[in-house]
Amino acid sequence: MKLEKCITETNVNQNMLNIKYAVRGPILERAIQIERELEKGVKKPFERVVRANIGDCHALGQPPITFIRQVLALAACPALASSPDVPDDVKQRVKELLEDCTKGSVGSYSPSNGLNLVRRSVAEYLEARDGVAASLEDVYLGSGASDVIKAVLSLFVQDVDGKPPAVMIPIPQYPLFSGTLSELGLRQANYYLDEDNDWAIQVQELERSWREASRQCHVRALVVINPGNPTGQVLARENMEEIIKFAYDHELFILADEVYQENIISKPFHSFKKVAHALGEPYGGLPLASFATCSKGWAAECGLRAGFAEAVRLPRAGRAALAAARAVAQCPSVLGQCALHCVMKPPAPGEASHASFRLEAQAARRRLAARALSAHRAFNSIPGLSCNAIDGAMFAFPRIEIPERAQVVAAEAGLQPDEFYCLRLLEETGVCVVPGSGFGQRPGSFHFRTTILHPRAEFQYMLESVRRFHAAFRQSYS
C-alpha cells in the first residue's frame, strides 16, 4: 500500500526515536508483564511486584491533602457549597478562584500563562521564600514542571554563529532533560557530579564540560537540579555561588530544577534566584528560570499536572517567543491551577482547615524523613552497596559493586551491567528499580534509583529483598 511509506523508520522524526526515559523503560515493561503472569497463576519466587521506579506518592500510599481535594471538588461542582461539611475557608478559596475563571467555570480556558490569581499567589510565595521581589509577569504556569521546562529549553534551539546549540546537564540527571534535548535536537553537554563529595558540582568539571562542548557547539544554557534527582543532595550555598559565577563568566542561562524544595529533610533550601540576588552586581543580573510543581512536596498531586516556571530577566525576544509557544498550548489544566493555588497559599492559622492541613503535611514530611534515614542505613549496611546521605527529594541512588564476571554476562546479553543487575533483581524478588545507566553515571560506576515512599512494611520488605538478592548475586558471579 502507498500509505505504508507515510511513516517509516527512515522518515519518522529521528529526534523522537532518540528519546530514552528509563523511569518508564524496559525494566518497568517487564515488571508489568510479571504482574500479569502472577494474575494468571504463574509461579514466581515472590508473591507481588514492588514498583519503586517512579516518585508517585499517592500511588505508594500517601493520602491526599484534604484541603486541596475539597477545593477541587467544590471548584468542579459549585453546587456542593450548600453542604454543611464544606469548611468556610474552602468556600472562600473557591469563590476567589471561580471569580478569576471565565464565566465562573473551571471548564473554560484560562489565559495561556495561567489564571492571574494563581500567578499572583506564586509570586507572593516566591517573594516570601526568597526575600526578593517577584512579579506575576515572570510566572508561567504549566501542565507540570516538565511542560514549562520543555518550553524554556525550546528557546535555545537556534544555531549560533554556524554552531549547533548545546545545553549543559548534570550526570546523573533526571532523563526528562536528556529526553527533551533529544526531542528538540539540542546537543547535550554532560558534567559529572562529585559522588565522593555529596554529589557536589565542581567548577573545574563545569569548565571541562563547557570547553569540550564548545569545540563543536555553542553552549547556551546550564541545567542544575537542586535538590538532586536521582541523587538526593542539597547544594551548599557556597557551591551555588560558584555555579552562578561560572554561568555569568560563560554567558549561560541557568535552568534551576527546584521541584523537590519541599522535600528537603535536614538542610536549608536556597533558590538560585535568591543566591544570585545576594551576590549583587553583576551576578544579580543573570537571566535564569526556576521550576516547581504540585507533583512533589507535601501535596504530591502528580496526576493533576500543575507546575510553574519563574523566568527572571528574560530578554524581550525570549519573552515574546515563550508567550507565543504558551498561546499555542492554550492553557494548563484549570483544576491543576486550583491545586497549585492551594500549595502556594495553604490554609493560614485561624482558618477552618489549618489544623488538619498542618497535621497532614507534617505527617508526609515525617514519613519521608524516616524512609530516607532507613534507606541510607540499610544500603550502607549491605556489603557491596553504598549510598550518600539523602538530604532531599524522594529517592535513594545507591552505588553497586558488580563482579567482573557479571559484567561479562551482561555484555553478552547486550545489557549495561546495572541494567542486568536490576533485571535479575526484578526476576528474583519482584522489586522494580531503575538502573543508574538510565540517568547517566561516571564510566565504571554502577547504581540504581529507588523511591523511598512505600508504607513502612512494604519498604522494609523491599530493603530485605535487595539485601538477600545482592548477597546471592555477588556469590553467584564472584
Tab-separated table of C-alpha atoms in Angstrom:
chain	number	residue	atom	x	y	z
A	1	MET	CA	0.000	0.000	0.000
A	2	LYS	CA	1.133	3.539	-0.748
A	3	LEU	CA	0.310	4.664	2.792
A	4	GLU	CA	2.880	2.242	4.208
A	5	LYS	CA	5.531	4.813	3.282
A	6	CYS	CA	3.741	7.619	5.148
A	7	ILE	CA	5.784	6.942	8.300
A	8	THR	CA	8.801	4.663	8.171
A	9	GLU	CA	11.926	4.088	10.227
A	10	THR	CA	13.831	6.448	7.973
A	11	ASN	CA	11.336	9.303	7.534
A	12	VAL	CA	9.894	9.471	11.053
A	13	ASN	CA	11.243	12.217	13.345
A	14	GLN	CA	14.626	10.773	14.332
A	15	ASN	CA	14.883	13.097	17.321
A	16	MET	CA	11.850	11.390	18.854
A	17	LEU	CA	13.310	7.926	18.257
A	18	ASN	CA	16.391	9.014	20.226
A	19	ILE	CA	14.353	9.751	23.360
A	20	LYS	CA	15.118	7.398	26.230
A	21	TYR	CA	13.214	7.549	29.522
A	22	ALA	CA	14.421	4.750	31.753
A	23	VAL	CA	11.929	5.531	34.531
A	24	ARG	CA	9.257	4.003	32.282
A	25	GLY	CA	11.645	1.838	30.278
A	26	PRO	CA	12.240	-1.884	29.659
A	27	ILE	CA	12.511	-2.811	33.363
A	28	LEU	CA	9.038	-1.415	34.054
A	29	GLU	CA	7.663	-3.102	30.930
A	30	ARG	CA	8.947	-6.434	32.235
A	31	ALA	CA	7.506	-5.684	35.702
A	32	ILE	CA	4.070	-5.158	34.137
A	33	GLN	CA	4.408	-8.479	32.287
A	34	ILE	CA	5.307	-10.225	35.544
A	35	GLU	CA	2.269	-8.715	37.271
A	36	ARG	CA	0.068	-10.179	34.528
A	37	GLU	CA	1.799	-13.544	34.854
A	38	LEU	CA	1.165	-13.577	38.605
A	39	GLU	CA	-2.505	-12.800	37.986
A	40	LYS	CA	-2.687	-15.860	35.715
A	41	GLY	CA	-1.176	-18.061	38.424
A	42	VAL	CA	2.363	-18.341	37.041
A	43	LYS	CA	4.655	-19.398	39.894
A	44	LYS	CA	7.370	-16.946	40.911
A	45	PRO	CA	9.820	-16.840	43.845
A	46	PHE	CA	7.767	-13.903	45.187
A	47	GLU	CA	4.089	-13.046	45.593
A	48	ARG	CA	3.980	-9.488	44.215
A	49	VAL	CA	5.841	-6.841	42.271
A	50	VAL	CA	7.071	-3.851	44.274
A	51	ARG	CA	7.169	-0.839	41.975
A	52	ALA	CA	9.913	1.542	43.101
A	53	ASN	CA	10.689	3.069	39.730
A	54	ILE	CA	8.832	6.370	39.987
A	55	GLY	CA	8.117	9.024	42.635
A	56	ASP	CA	4.327	8.737	42.574
A	57	CYS	CA	3.476	9.442	46.206
A	58	HIS	CA	-0.263	8.769	46.146
A	59	ALA	CA	0.211	5.537	44.202
A	60	LEU	CA	2.526	4.404	47.006
A	61	GLY	CA	0.122	5.150	49.823
A	62	GLN	CA	0.474	8.827	50.744
A	63	PRO	CA	-3.029	10.195	51.369
A	64	PRO	CA	-4.014	13.418	49.583
A	65	ILE	CA	-4.296	16.679	51.494
A	66	THR	CA	-7.941	17.150	52.454
A	67	PHE	CA	-7.979	20.911	51.830
A	68	ILE	CA	-6.750	20.505	48.238
A	69	ARG	CA	-9.318	17.836	47.415
A	70	GLN	CA	-12.156	19.839	48.960
A	71	VAL	CA	-11.197	22.892	46.901
A	72	LEU	CA	-11.029	20.790	43.727
A	73	ALA	CA	-14.378	19.126	44.391
A	74	LEU	CA	-16.128	22.417	45.073
A	75	ALA	CA	-14.476	24.166	42.115
A	76	ALA	CA	-15.634	21.384	39.804
A	77	CYS	CA	-19.133	21.249	41.313
A	78	PRO	CA	-20.074	24.594	42.942
A	79	ALA	CA	-23.458	23.174	43.989
A	80	LEU	CA	-21.621	21.382	46.797
A	81	ALA	CA	-21.261	24.749	48.553
A	82	SER	CA	-24.626	24.135	50.210
A	83	SER	CA	-23.172	21.184	52.124
A	84	PRO	CA	-22.542	21.915	55.827
A	85	ASP	CA	-19.469	19.662	55.628
A	86	VAL	CA	-17.563	22.132	53.441
A	87	PRO	CA	-15.379	24.454	55.600
A	88	ASP	CA	-15.831	28.188	55.168
A	89	ASP	CA	-12.235	28.776	54.048
A	90	VAL	CA	-12.711	26.213	51.267
A	91	LYS	CA	-15.816	28.059	50.099
A	92	GLN	CA	-13.972	31.383	50.148
A	93	ARG	CA	-10.993	29.963	48.263
A	94	VAL	CA	-13.207	28.521	45.544
A	95	LYS	CA	-15.182	31.755	45.298
A	96	GLU	CA	-11.971	33.662	44.577
A	97	LEU	CA	-10.782	31.102	42.040
A	98	LEU	CA	-14.078	30.958	40.142
A	99	GLU	CA	-14.242	34.747	40.009
A	100	ASP	CA	-10.972	34.605	38.058
A	101	CYS	CA	-12.298	31.924	35.668
A	102	THR	CA	-14.186	32.822	32.507
A	103	LYS	CA	-17.929	32.591	33.253
A	104	GLY	CA	-17.018	31.201	36.676
A	105	SER	CA	-16.219	27.717	35.369
A	106	VAL	CA	-13.064	25.599	35.620
A	107	GLY	CA	-14.206	24.081	32.325
A	108	SER	CA	-13.316	27.273	30.460
A	109	TYR	CA	-9.877	28.214	29.173
A	110	SER	CA	-7.680	30.351	31.370
A	111	PRO	CA	-5.159	32.828	29.939
A	112	SER	CA	-2.318	30.896	28.309
A	113	ASN	CA	0.109	31.770	31.129
A	114	GLY	CA	-2.466	30.760	33.746
A	115	LEU	CA	-5.030	32.461	35.971
A	116	ASN	CA	-3.805	35.820	37.238
A	117	LEU	CA	-4.932	34.944	40.777
A	118	VAL	CA	-2.778	31.809	40.777
A	119	ARG	CA	0.225	33.517	39.191
A	120	ARG	CA	-0.032	36.267	41.803
A	121	SER	CA	-0.056	33.654	44.584
A	122	VAL	CA	3.079	32.101	43.056
A	123	ALA	CA	4.818	35.496	43.010
A	124	GLU	CA	3.819	36.146	46.636
A	125	TYR	CA	5.093	32.708	47.667
A	126	LEU	CA	8.429	33.288	45.913
A	127	GLU	CA	8.824	36.754	47.416
A	128	ALA	CA	8.164	35.411	50.920
A	129	ARG	CA	10.537	32.485	50.337
A	130	ASP	CA	13.464	34.493	48.976
A	131	GLY	CA	13.016	37.984	50.368
A	132	VAL	CA	13.403	39.169	46.771
A	133	ALA	CA	10.753	40.995	44.758
A	134	ALA	CA	8.747	38.750	42.419
A	135	SER	CA	6.240	39.606	39.699
A	136	LEU	CA	3.386	37.593	38.263
A	137	GLU	CA	4.600	38.774	34.830
A	138	ASP	CA	7.599	36.452	35.249
A	139	VAL	CA	5.433	33.441	36.175
A	140	TYR	CA	4.340	30.881	33.583
A	141	LEU	CA	2.018	28.090	34.699
A	142	GLY	CA	2.239	24.696	33.022
A	143	SER	CA	0.971	21.144	32.954
A	144	GLY	CA	3.567	20.070	35.481
A	145	ALA	CA	7.133	21.329	35.655
A	146	SER	CA	8.025	19.113	32.676
A	147	ASP	CA	5.806	21.232	30.429
A	148	VAL	CA	7.446	24.553	31.241
A	149	ILE	CA	10.955	23.065	31.332
A	150	LYS	CA	10.473	21.962	27.728
A	151	ALA	CA	9.069	25.393	26.844
A	152	VAL	CA	12.142	27.173	28.230
A	153	LEU	CA	14.601	24.735	26.640
A	154	SER	CA	12.878	25.395	23.313
A	155	LEU	CA	14.225	28.954	23.441
A	156	PHE	CA	17.743	27.673	22.726
A	157	VAL	CA	17.197	25.556	19.603
A	158	GLN	CA	18.569	28.156	17.150
A	159	ASP	CA	22.099	27.711	15.775
A	160	VAL	CA	24.536	30.466	16.762
A	161	ASP	CA	27.411	31.613	14.530
A	162	GLY	CA	27.090	28.445	12.479
A	163	LYS	CA	27.400	26.186	15.501
A	164	PRO	CA	24.635	23.902	16.839
A	165	PRO	CA	23.358	24.829	20.316
A	166	ALA	CA	24.166	22.761	23.397
A	167	VAL	CA	22.876	22.653	26.956
A	168	MET	CA	24.926	21.504	29.940
A	169	ILE	CA	23.190	18.952	32.156
A	170	PRO	CA	24.351	17.083	35.259
A	171	ILE	CA	25.245	13.406	35.262
A	172	PRO	CA	23.446	11.686	36.924
A	173	GLN	CA	20.360	13.595	35.737
A	174	TYR	CA	16.621	13.185	35.528
A	175	PRO	CA	16.052	11.819	31.982
A	176	LEU	CA	13.401	14.447	31.308
A	177	PHE	CA	16.360	16.649	30.365
A	178	SER	CA	18.231	14.254	28.081
A	179	GLY	CA	14.941	13.160	26.518
A	180	THR	CA	13.762	16.722	25.907
A	181	LEU	CA	17.117	17.738	24.448
A	182	SER	CA	16.862	14.762	22.068
A	183	GLU	CA	13.335	15.717	21.045
A	184	LEU	CA	14.316	19.331	20.399
A	185	GLY	CA	17.525	18.435	18.566
A	186	LEU	CA	19.713	20.191	21.154
A	187	ARG	CA	23.204	18.859	21.887
A	188	GLN	CA	23.851	17.503	25.361
A	189	ALA	CA	26.981	18.607	27.238
A	190	ASN	CA	27.442	16.405	30.295
A	191	TYR	CA	29.101	17.442	33.536
A	192	TYR	CA	29.634	14.890	36.296
A	193	LEU	CA	28.510	15.365	39.881
A	194	ASP	CA	31.131	14.526	42.510
A	195	GLU	CA	29.789	11.432	44.264
A	196	ASP	CA	32.696	11.355	46.735
A	197	ASN	CA	31.752	14.864	47.936
A	198	ASP	CA	27.992	14.517	48.454
A	199	TRP	CA	27.283	14.917	44.727
A	200	ALA	CA	28.645	18.477	44.702
A	201	ILE	CA	29.153	20.396	41.448
A	202	GLN	CA	32.842	21.141	40.963
A	203	VAL	CA	33.659	24.246	38.912
A	204	GLN	CA	36.623	22.573	37.256
A	205	GLU	CA	34.238	19.902	35.982
A	206	LEU	CA	31.899	22.573	34.636
A	207	GLU	CA	34.869	24.169	32.887
A	208	ARG	CA	35.884	20.829	31.358
A	209	SER	CA	32.370	20.175	30.071
A	210	TRP	CA	31.985	23.681	28.625
A	211	ARG	CA	35.418	23.625	26.997
A	212	GLU	CA	34.899	20.247	25.323
A	213	ALA	CA	31.381	21.050	24.116
A	214	SER	CA	32.464	24.469	22.795
A	215	ARG	CA	34.796	22.875	20.267
A	216	GLN	CA	31.807	21.918	18.126
A	217	CYS	CA	28.799	23.657	19.716
A	218	HIS	CA	27.661	26.968	21.100
A	219	VAL	CA	26.834	26.231	24.748
A	220	ARG	CA	23.740	28.267	25.617
A	221	ALA	CA	22.404	27.133	28.979
A	222	LEU	CA	23.223	25.277	32.182
A	223	VAL	CA	20.781	22.926	33.942
A	224	VAL	CA	21.119	22.445	37.712
A	225	ILE	CA	18.885	20.044	39.668
A	226	ASN	CA	18.642	21.073	43.333
A	227	PRO	CA	17.622	19.094	45.346
A	228	GLY	CA	19.127	16.407	43.162
A	229	ASN	CA	17.234	13.767	41.242
A	230	PRO	CA	18.203	10.927	41.341
A	231	THR	CA	20.985	11.781	43.778
A	232	GLY	CA	19.053	13.464	46.622
A	233	GLN	CA	21.704	16.050	47.535
A	234	VAL	CA	21.046	19.679	48.515
A	235	LEU	CA	23.700	22.064	47.232
A	236	ALA	CA	25.612	24.207	49.701
A	237	ARG	CA	25.151	27.937	49.234
A	238	GLU	CA	28.861	28.413	48.552
A	239	ASN	CA	28.673	25.821	45.777
A	240	MET	CA	25.693	27.657	44.258
A	241	GLU	CA	27.653	30.913	44.267
A	242	GLU	CA	30.459	29.225	42.325
A	243	ILE	CA	27.963	27.883	39.782
A	244	ILE	CA	26.361	31.306	39.294
A	245	LYS	CA	29.744	32.946	38.743
A	246	PHE	CA	30.665	30.246	36.216
A	247	ALA	CA	27.383	30.798	34.327
A	248	TYR	CA	27.949	34.562	34.297
A	249	ASP	CA	31.518	34.219	33.036
A	250	HIS	CA	30.386	31.969	30.180
A	251	GLU	CA	27.161	33.867	29.358
A	252	LEU	CA	24.930	30.905	30.179
A	253	PHE	CA	21.245	30.936	31.021
A	254	ILE	CA	20.552	28.898	34.187
A	255	LEU	CA	17.642	26.444	34.334
A	256	ALA	CA	17.179	25.602	38.020
A	257	ASP	CA	15.079	22.483	38.560
A	258	GLU	CA	13.957	23.094	42.155
A	259	VAL	CA	10.889	20.850	42.178
A	260	TYR	CA	11.950	18.970	45.330
A	261	GLN	CA	12.426	22.042	47.520
A	262	GLU	CA	9.529	20.981	49.788
A	263	ASN	CA	11.087	17.518	50.185
A	264	ILE	CA	14.233	18.695	51.951
A	265	ILE	CA	14.782	16.772	55.157
A	266	SER	CA	17.671	18.302	57.060
A	267	LYS	CA	19.288	21.232	55.245
A	268	PRO	CA	18.198	24.780	54.365
A	269	PHE	CA	16.992	25.440	50.823
A	270	HIS	CA	18.356	28.385	48.873
A	271	SER	CA	16.940	29.171	45.454
A	272	PHE	CA	19.297	30.162	42.655
A	273	LYS	CA	17.366	33.404	42.270
A	274	LYS	CA	17.950	34.279	45.931
A	275	VAL	CA	21.658	33.435	45.848
A	276	ALA	CA	22.227	35.353	42.603
A	277	HIS	CA	20.458	38.397	44.052
A	278	ALA	CA	22.530	38.220	47.248
A	279	LEU	CA	25.766	38.164	45.235
A	280	GLY	CA	24.872	41.586	43.847
A	281	GLU	CA	26.048	43.012	40.557
A	282	PRO	CA	27.000	41.810	38.089
A	283	TYR	CA	25.780	38.331	39.052
A	284	GLY	CA	22.387	39.520	40.243
A	285	GLY	CA	21.545	40.400	36.652
A	286	LEU	CA	21.977	36.834	35.393
A	287	PRO	CA	18.897	35.576	33.476
A	288	LEU	CA	17.515	32.331	34.834
A	289	ALA	CA	14.394	30.220	35.098
A	290	SER	CA	13.406	28.125	38.091
A	291	PHE	CA	10.780	25.413	38.219
A	292	ALA	CA	8.449	23.956	40.844
A	293	THR	CA	5.455	21.632	40.823
A	294	CYS	CA	2.462	20.244	42.706
A	295	SER	CA	3.649	16.716	41.968
A	296	LYS	CA	6.200	16.707	44.780
A	297	GLY	CA	6.430	18.092	48.308
A	298	TRP	CA	3.615	17.562	50.798
A	299	ALA	CA	0.933	17.947	48.099
A	300	ALA	CA	2.259	15.211	45.772
A	301	GLU	CA	-0.582	15.706	43.265
A	302	CYS	CA	1.228	14.076	40.326
A	303	GLY	CA	-1.861	13.348	38.257
A	304	LEU	CA	-3.191	16.898	38.297
A	305	ARG	CA	-0.195	18.080	36.248
A	306	ALA	CA	0.395	21.526	37.689
A	307	GLY	CA	3.656	23.441	37.920
A	308	PHE	CA	5.285	26.740	37.093
A	309	ALA	CA	8.381	28.486	35.817
A	310	GLU	CA	9.639	31.810	37.093
A	311	ALA	CA	11.742	33.296	34.279
A	312	VAL	CA	13.554	36.386	35.530
A	313	ARG	CA	15.460	38.930	33.458
A	314	LEU	CA	14.330	37.175	30.288
A	315	PRO	CA	15.197	39.381	27.282
A	316	ARG	CA	12.352	40.761	25.181
A	317	ALA	CA	12.843	38.236	22.377
A	318	GLY	CA	12.723	35.388	24.885
A	319	ARG	CA	9.512	36.711	26.417
A	320	ALA	CA	7.886	37.036	23.005
A	321	ALA	CA	8.899	33.507	21.966
A	322	LEU	CA	7.768	31.965	25.247
A	323	ALA	CA	4.445	33.828	25.134
A	324	ALA	CA	3.798	32.620	21.589
A	325	ALA	CA	4.542	28.998	22.497
A	326	ARG	CA	2.301	29.130	25.564
A	327	ALA	CA	-0.508	30.627	23.486
A	328	VAL	CA	-0.361	27.690	21.064
A	329	ALA	CA	-0.713	25.320	24.061
A	330	GLN	CA	-3.936	27.168	25.059
A	331	CYS	CA	-3.571	26.785	28.849
A	332	PRO	CA	-2.677	24.281	31.551
A	333	SER	CA	-5.436	22.394	33.373
A	334	VAL	CA	-7.525	24.875	35.348
A	335	LEU	CA	-8.203	22.302	38.077
A	336	GLY	CA	-4.451	21.804	38.294
A	337	GLN	CA	-4.063	25.558	38.686
A	338	CYS	CA	-6.549	25.445	41.563
A	339	ALA	CA	-4.390	22.836	43.280
A	340	LEU	CA	-1.277	24.956	42.685
A	341	HIS	CA	-3.009	27.912	44.336
A	342	CYS	CA	-3.607	25.729	47.417
A	343	VAL	CA	0.080	24.783	47.510
A	344	MET	CA	1.299	28.338	47.094
A	345	LYS	CA	-1.213	29.647	49.627
A	346	PRO	CA	-2.149	26.882	52.095
A	347	PRO	CA	-4.681	27.443	54.894
A	348	ALA	CA	-3.450	30.140	57.287
A	349	PRO	CA	-3.523	29.906	61.104
A	350	GLY	CA	-7.032	30.669	62.317
A	351	GLU	CA	-8.736	29.366	59.176
A	352	ALA	CA	-11.038	26.365	59.487
A	353	SER	CA	-8.810	23.964	57.517
A	354	HIS	CA	-5.462	24.958	59.014
A	355	ALA	CA	-5.286	22.405	61.829
A	356	SER	CA	-5.996	19.365	59.639
A	357	PHE	CA	-3.743	20.687	56.866
A	358	ARG	CA	-0.851	21.163	59.296
A	359	LEU	CA	-1.198	17.625	60.675
A	360	GLU	CA	-1.413	16.049	57.217
A	361	ALA	CA	1.564	17.981	55.825
A	362	GLN	CA	3.699	17.215	58.885
A	363	ALA	CA	2.842	13.521	58.632
A	364	ALA	CA	4.007	13.465	54.999
A	365	ARG	CA	7.302	15.106	55.945
A	366	ARG	CA	7.869	12.711	58.872
A	367	ARG	CA	7.300	9.673	56.648
A	368	LEU	CA	9.804	10.945	54.094
A	369	ALA	CA	12.449	11.694	56.749
A	370	ALA	CA	12.027	8.251	58.312
A	371	ARG	CA	12.298	6.467	54.957
A	372	ALA	CA	15.379	8.492	53.960
A	373	LEU	CA	17.169	7.519	57.178
A	374	SER	CA	16.143	3.857	56.857
A	375	ALA	CA	17.254	3.651	53.233
A	376	HIS	CA	20.610	5.312	53.941
A	377	ARG	CA	21.330	2.958	56.837
A	378	ALA	CA	20.117	-0.157	55.039
A	379	PHE	CA	22.032	0.340	51.805
A	380	ASN	CA	25.253	1.181	53.642
A	381	SER	CA	24.882	-1.954	55.773
A	382	ILE	CA	24.872	-4.250	52.722
A	383	PRO	CA	28.374	-5.357	51.629
A	384	GLY	CA	28.935	-4.167	48.079
A	385	LEU	CA	26.445	-1.278	48.273
A	386	SER	CA	26.996	2.320	49.386
A	387	CYS	CA	24.732	5.334	49.475
A	388	ASN	CA	25.287	9.030	50.172
A	389	ALA	CA	23.033	10.789	52.653
A	390	ILE	CA	19.584	11.627	51.270
A	391	ASP	CA	19.076	15.314	52.045
A	392	GLY	CA	16.069	15.933	49.828
A	393	ALA	CA	13.886	14.559	47.025
A	394	MET	CA	12.283	11.131	47.458
A	395	PHE	CA	14.834	8.702	46.068
A	396	ALA	CA	17.925	6.755	47.008
A	397	PHE	CA	20.699	6.243	44.447
A	398	PRO	CA	22.977	3.568	45.918
A	399	ARG	CA	26.193	2.564	44.222
A	400	ILE	CA	26.571	-1.139	43.409
A	401	GLU	CA	29.692	-3.234	43.157
A	402	ILE	CA	29.094	-5.610	40.243
A	403	PRO	CA	31.557	-8.513	39.858
A	404	GLU	CA	33.537	-8.608	36.611
A	405	ARG	CA	32.002	-11.942	35.660
A	406	ALA	CA	28.522	-10.415	35.897
A	407	GLN	CA	29.664	-7.522	33.715
A	408	VAL	CA	30.818	-10.011	31.061
A	409	VAL	CA	27.492	-11.868	31.172
A	410	ALA	CA	25.644	-8.542	30.886
A	411	ALA	CA	27.690	-7.560	27.817
A	412	GLU	CA	26.964	-10.925	26.188
A	413	ALA	CA	23.244	-10.225	26.726
A	414	GLY	CA	23.576	-6.742	25.229
A	415	LEU	CA	22.829	-5.049	28.563
A	416	GLN	CA	24.563	-2.481	30.728
A	417	PRO	CA	25.871	-4.102	33.945
A	418	ASP	CA	23.435	-2.238	36.211
A	419	GLU	CA	20.589	-2.917	33.779
A	420	PHE	CA	21.416	-6.625	34.020
A	421	TYR	CA	21.546	-6.320	37.820
A	422	CYS	CA	18.144	-4.584	38.020
A	423	LEU	CA	16.568	-7.114	35.668
A	424	ARG	CA	17.839	-10.004	37.802
A	425	LEU	CA	16.588	-8.208	40.929
A	426	LEU	CA	13.135	-7.943	39.361
A	427	GLU	CA	13.017	-11.544	38.159
A	428	GLU	CA	14.165	-12.965	41.500
A	429	THR	CA	12.459	-10.668	44.027
A	430	GLY	CA	9.754	-8.698	42.194
A	431	VAL	CA	11.411	-5.387	43.149
A	432	CYS	CA	11.346	-2.916	40.244
A	433	VAL	CA	14.022	-0.201	40.372
A	434	VAL	CA	15.706	1.854	37.627
A	435	PRO	CA	19.321	1.212	36.566
A	436	GLY	CA	21.709	4.100	37.052
A	437	SER	CA	22.666	3.965	33.376
A	438	GLY	CA	19.214	5.418	32.671
A	439	PHE	CA	20.262	8.606	34.473
A	440	GLY	CA	23.910	8.624	33.467
A	441	GLN	CA	26.897	7.903	35.713
A	442	ARG	CA	30.672	8.021	35.627
A	443	PRO	CA	32.167	5.241	33.496
A	444	GLY	CA	32.962	2.209	35.638
A	445	SER	CA	30.440	3.062	38.352
A	446	PHE	CA	27.046	1.397	38.695
A	447	HIS	CA	23.904	2.457	40.567
A	448	PHE	CA	20.173	2.066	40.751
A	449	ARG	CA	17.457	4.524	41.735
A	450	THR	CA	14.620	3.570	44.026
A	451	THR	CA	11.791	5.536	45.532
A	452	ILE	CA	11.613	5.681	49.332
A	453	LEU	CA	7.883	6.362	49.519
A	454	HIS	CA	6.338	2.978	50.274
A	455	PRO	CA	4.461	2.288	53.516
A	456	ARG	CA	6.797	1.103	56.273
A	457	ALA	CA	6.097	-2.636	55.992
A	458	GLU	CA	6.399	-2.637	52.197
A	459	PHE	CA	9.540	-0.515	52.396
A	460	GLN	CA	11.197	-2.924	54.821
A	461	TYR	CA	10.140	-5.859	52.627
A	462	MET	CA	11.798	-4.154	49.645
A	463	LEU	CA	15.029	-3.429	51.540
A	464	GLU	CA	15.284	-7.007	52.808
A	465	SER	CA	14.631	-8.320	49.293
A	466	VAL	CA	17.511	-6.213	47.978
A	467	ARG	CA	19.753	-7.390	50.829
A	468	ARG	CA	19.129	-11.090	50.120
A	469	PHE	CA	19.393	-10.683	46.373
A	470	HIS	CA	22.640	-8.737	46.453
A	471	ALA	CA	24.367	-11.301	48.644
A	472	ALA	CA	23.266	-14.130	46.340
A	473	PHE	CA	24.200	-12.133	43.215
A	474	ARG	CA	27.733	-11.453	44.442
A	475	GLN	CA	28.207	-15.089	45.420
A	476	SER	CA	26.868	-16.328	42.097
A	477	TYR	CA	29.171	-14.160	39.985
A	478	SER	CA	32.221	-13.893	42.224
